[in-house]
mmCIF file of C-alpha atoms in Angstrom:
data_model
loop_
_atom_site.group_PDB
_atom_site.id
_atom_site.type_symbol
_atom_site.label_atom_id
_atom_site.label_comp_id
_atom_site.label_asym_id
_atom_site.label_seq_id
_atom_site.Cartn_x
_atom_site.Cartn_y
_atom_site.Cartn_z
ATOM 1 C CA UNK A 119 131.786 94.306 68.933
ATOM 2 C CA UNK A 120 129.949 96.594 71.474
ATOM 3 C CA UNK A 121 126.799 95.229 72.789
ATOM 4 C CA UNK A 122 124.645 97.785 74.934
ATOM 5 C CA UNK A 123 122.048 96.442 77.285
ATOM 6 C CA UNK A 124 120.048 97.733 80.419
ATOM 7 C CA UNK A 125 121.761 96.799 83.592
ATOM 8 C CA UNK A 126 119.801 94.840 86.330
ATOM 9 C CA UNK A 127 120.069 94.521 89.798
ATOM 10 C CA UNK A 128 122.721 91.614 89.028
ATOM 11 C CA UNK A 129 124.914 94.085 87.878
ATOM 12 C CA UNK A 130 125.451 96.283 90.812
ATOM 13 C CA UNK A 131 128.833 95.039 91.770
ATOM 14 C CA UNK A 132 130.085 95.387 88.467
ATOM 15 C CA UNK A 133 128.773 99.204 88.320
ATOM 16 C CA UNK A 134 130.211 99.855 91.466
ATOM 17 C CA UNK A 135 133.727 98.606 89.881
ATOM 18 C CA UNK A 136 133.257 100.747 86.890
ATOM 19 C CA UNK A 137 132.334 103.881 88.936
ATOM 20 C CA UNK A 138 135.733 104.401 89.896
ATOM 21 C CA UNK A 139 136.910 105.467 86.538
ATOM 22 C CA UNK A 140 134.655 108.680 87.006
ATOM 23 C CA UNK A 141 135.196 109.075 90.515
ATOM 24 C CA UNK A 142 138.692 108.972 90.754
ATOM 25 C CA UNK A 143 139.188 111.570 88.447
ATOM 26 C CA UNK A 144 136.419 113.721 90.286
ATOM 27 C CA UNK A 145 138.076 112.968 93.520
ATOM 28 C CA UNK A 146 141.564 113.982 92.222
ATOM 29 C CA UNK A 147 140.165 117.333 91.109
ATOM 30 C CA UNK A 148 137.565 118.248 93.695
ATOM 31 C CA UNK A 149 138.426 116.351 96.912
ATOM 32 C CA UNK A 150 136.270 119.049 98.874
ATOM 33 C CA UNK A 151 133.267 117.598 97.027
ATOM 34 C CA UNK A 152 134.036 113.880 96.205
ATOM 35 C CA UNK A 153 134.924 111.079 98.731
ATOM 36 C CA UNK A 154 138.631 109.730 98.684
ATOM 37 C CA UNK A 155 137.484 105.947 99.110
ATOM 38 C CA UNK A 156 133.643 105.659 98.958
ATOM 39 C CA UNK A 157 132.452 102.467 100.773
ATOM 40 C CA UNK A 158 132.002 99.647 98.354
ATOM 41 C CA UNK A 159 128.463 98.687 99.982
ATOM 42 C CA UNK A 160 127.249 102.402 99.489
ATOM 43 C CA UNK A 161 128.239 102.433 95.965
ATOM 44 C CA UNK A 162 126.371 99.314 95.216
ATOM 45 C CA UNK A 163 123.271 100.556 97.215
ATOM 46 C CA UNK A 164 123.461 103.879 95.004
ATOM 47 C CA UNK A 165 123.247 101.628 91.905
ATOM 48 C CA UNK A 166 120.612 99.320 93.326
ATOM 49 C CA UNK A 167 118.238 102.357 93.891
ATOM 50 C CA UNK A 168 119.104 103.803 90.273
ATOM 51 C CA UNK A 169 118.002 100.748 88.954
ATOM 52 C CA UNK A 170 114.888 100.453 90.872
ATOM 53 C CA UNK A 171 113.692 103.935 89.865
ATOM 54 C CA UNK A 172 111.570 103.802 87.080
ATOM 55 C CA UNK A 173 112.743 107.191 85.474
ATOM 56 C CA UNK A 174 116.384 106.073 85.397
ATOM 57 C CA UNK A 175 117.826 103.786 82.885
ATOM 58 C CA UNK A 176 121.346 102.296 83.612
ATOM 59 C CA UNK A 177 123.072 100.861 80.323
ATOM 60 C CA UNK A 178 126.223 98.584 80.219
ATOM 61 C CA UNK A 179 128.554 98.255 77.140
ATOM 62 C CA UNK A 180 129.688 94.861 76.901
ATOM 63 C CA UNK A 181 132.536 93.929 74.576
ATOM 64 C CA UNK A 182 133.847 90.480 73.365
ATOM 65 C CA UNK A 183 133.283 87.592 75.641
ATOM 66 C CA UNK A 184 131.228 89.850 78.032
ATOM 67 C CA UNK A 185 133.619 92.237 79.211
ATOM 68 C CA UNK A 186 132.321 95.105 80.640
ATOM 69 C CA UNK A 187 133.489 98.256 78.902
ATOM 70 C CA UNK A 188 131.383 101.192 80.165
ATOM 71 C CA UNK A 189 128.239 102.301 81.495
ATOM 72 C CA UNK A 190 125.768 105.458 81.376
ATOM 73 C CA UNK A 191 123.115 106.391 83.802
ATOM 74 C CA UNK A 192 120.251 108.241 82.282
ATOM 75 C CA UNK A 193 117.110 109.743 83.987
ATOM 76 C CA UNK A 194 114.093 111.127 82.186
ATOM 77 C CA UNK A 195 112.913 114.276 83.845
ATOM 78 C CA UNK A 196 109.517 116.223 83.361
ATOM 79 C CA UNK A 197 109.555 119.862 84.368
ATOM 80 C CA UNK A 198 106.066 121.617 84.484
ATOM 81 C CA UNK A 199 105.709 124.920 82.474
ATOM 82 C CA UNK A 200 105.573 128.314 84.381
ATOM 83 C CA UNK A 201 104.934 131.679 83.723
ATOM 84 C CA UNK A 202 108.464 132.105 82.111
ATOM 85 C CA UNK A 203 109.367 128.521 80.901
ATOM 86 C CA UNK A 204 107.432 126.214 78.509
ATOM 87 C CA UNK A 205 107.088 122.659 79.986
ATOM 88 C CA UNK A 206 109.897 120.086 78.995
ATOM 89 C CA UNK A 207 110.455 116.314 79.244
ATOM 90 C CA UNK A 208 114.166 115.521 78.777
ATOM 91 C CA UNK A 209 116.648 112.894 79.271
ATOM 92 C CA UNK A 210 119.673 113.608 81.536
ATOM 93 C CA UNK A 211 122.891 111.851 80.955
ATOM 94 C CA UNK A 212 124.115 111.856 84.769
ATOM 95 C CA UNK A 213 127.013 109.485 84.353
ATOM 96 C CA UNK A 214 128.751 107.877 81.779
ATOM 97 C CA UNK A 215 132.204 105.916 82.314
ATOM 98 C CA UNK A 216 134.442 104.014 79.716
ATOM 99 C CA UNK A 217 137.256 101.631 80.748
ATOM 100 C CA UNK A 218 140.650 103.374 79.892
ATOM 101 C CA UNK A 219 141.763 100.358 77.440
ATOM 102 C CA UNK A 220 138.492 100.876 75.320
ATOM 103 C CA UNK A 221 138.574 104.838 75.237
ATOM 104 C CA UNK A 222 138.296 106.071 71.715
ATOM 105 C CA UNK A 223 136.820 102.983 70.388
ATOM 106 C CA UNK A 224 133.190 103.802 70.011
ATOM 107 C CA UNK A 225 132.045 102.642 73.404
ATOM 108 C CA UNK A 226 131.088 106.101 74.536
ATOM 109 C CA UNK A 227 129.460 107.161 71.383
ATOM 110 C CA UNK A 228 127.494 103.814 71.446
ATOM 111 C CA UNK A 229 126.489 104.419 75.017
ATOM 112 C CA UNK A 230 125.430 107.860 74.180
ATOM 113 C CA UNK A 231 123.286 106.960 71.096
ATOM 114 C CA UNK A 232 121.813 104.384 73.497
ATOM 115 C CA UNK A 233 120.822 107.215 75.848
ATOM 116 C CA UNK A 234 119.280 109.050 73.189
ATOM 117 C CA UNK A 235 117.206 106.169 72.322
ATOM 118 C CA UNK A 236 115.963 106.096 75.839
ATOM 119 C CA UNK A 237 114.916 109.645 75.472
ATOM 120 C CA UNK A 238 113.304 109.260 72.226
ATOM 121 C CA UNK A 239 111.375 106.390 73.594
ATOM 122 C CA UNK A 240 110.002 108.583 76.523
ATOM 123 C CA UNK A 241 109.213 111.293 74.535
ATOM 124 C CA UNK A 242 111.982 113.524 75.399
ATOM 125 C CA UNK A 243 112.742 116.703 73.479
ATOM 126 C CA UNK A 244 116.316 116.968 74.525
ATOM 127 C CA UNK A 245 119.298 115.153 76.058
ATOM 128 C CA UNK A 246 121.306 117.288 78.576
ATOM 129 C CA UNK A 247 124.280 116.626 80.523
ATOM 130 C CA UNK A 248 126.991 118.483 82.523
ATOM 131 C CA UNK A 249 130.525 118.155 82.627
ATOM 132 C CA UNK A 250 132.986 119.197 85.080
ATOM 133 C CA UNK A 251 135.164 121.969 83.995
ATOM 134 C CA UNK A 252 138.554 120.118 84.627
ATOM 135 C CA UNK A 253 137.318 117.066 82.640
ATOM 136 C CA UNK A 254 138.625 118.105 79.066
ATOM 137 C CA UNK A 255 138.503 114.646 77.498
ATOM 138 C CA UNK A 256 134.802 114.564 78.293
ATOM 139 C CA UNK A 257 134.189 118.107 76.910
ATOM 140 C CA UNK A 258 135.907 117.126 73.835
ATOM 141 C CA UNK A 259 133.765 114.224 73.792
ATOM 142 C CA UNK A 260 130.660 115.836 74.097
ATOM 143 C CA UNK A 261 131.501 118.562 71.358
ATOM 144 C CA UNK A 262 132.379 115.967 68.935
ATOM 145 C CA UNK A 263 129.004 114.387 69.450
ATOM 146 C CA UNK A 264 127.161 117.790 68.917
ATOM 147 C CA UNK A 265 126.486 118.869 72.298
ATOM 148 C CA UNK A 266 126.773 122.750 72.581
ATOM 149 C CA UNK A 267 127.137 124.704 75.980
ATOM 150 C CA UNK A 268 123.635 125.633 77.669
ATOM 151 C CA UNK A 269 124.738 127.408 80.677
ATOM 152 C CA UNK A 270 127.722 127.668 82.975
ATOM 153 C CA UNK A 271 127.429 126.749 86.752
ATOM 154 C CA UNK A 272 129.957 128.694 88.800
ATOM 155 C CA UNK A 273 131.568 127.880 92.185
ATOM 156 C CA UNK A 274 133.153 129.645 94.894
ATOM 157 C CA UNK A 275 134.594 128.502 98.249
ATOM 158 C CA UNK A 276 133.270 130.307 101.551
#
């Protein structure tokens, strides 16, 4: 059984441990952007700051006996309108990670639905996220969850 709960400052060490799931993948594919071995203290400070930010919700998925199965970090963003664009309030899924042993067991889907609920509760119109091109598993997950491409971000070394 999967239980989704809001993380607290007591969870920063756990979140720092879970973060390696995503970070290691990113570092393998883009070592020019992602540190090889981020300092644990810095990663914990990052999560502590995120938890303290009122626009951010960090969610934890717990399994049986309270074992952590994954997390999601969501941020509510407001954008004022302009001469060209409507104003908008969105929830952005900035990070999501599931422990490998729990992959394809519904943990990611449960975290995603909890992020949707965060957005609905905040009056958001849309849920947005981005995914690295090399992360085929995440792209398939989001496509299966009903996401569709919105834009393409390009990169070039100089």
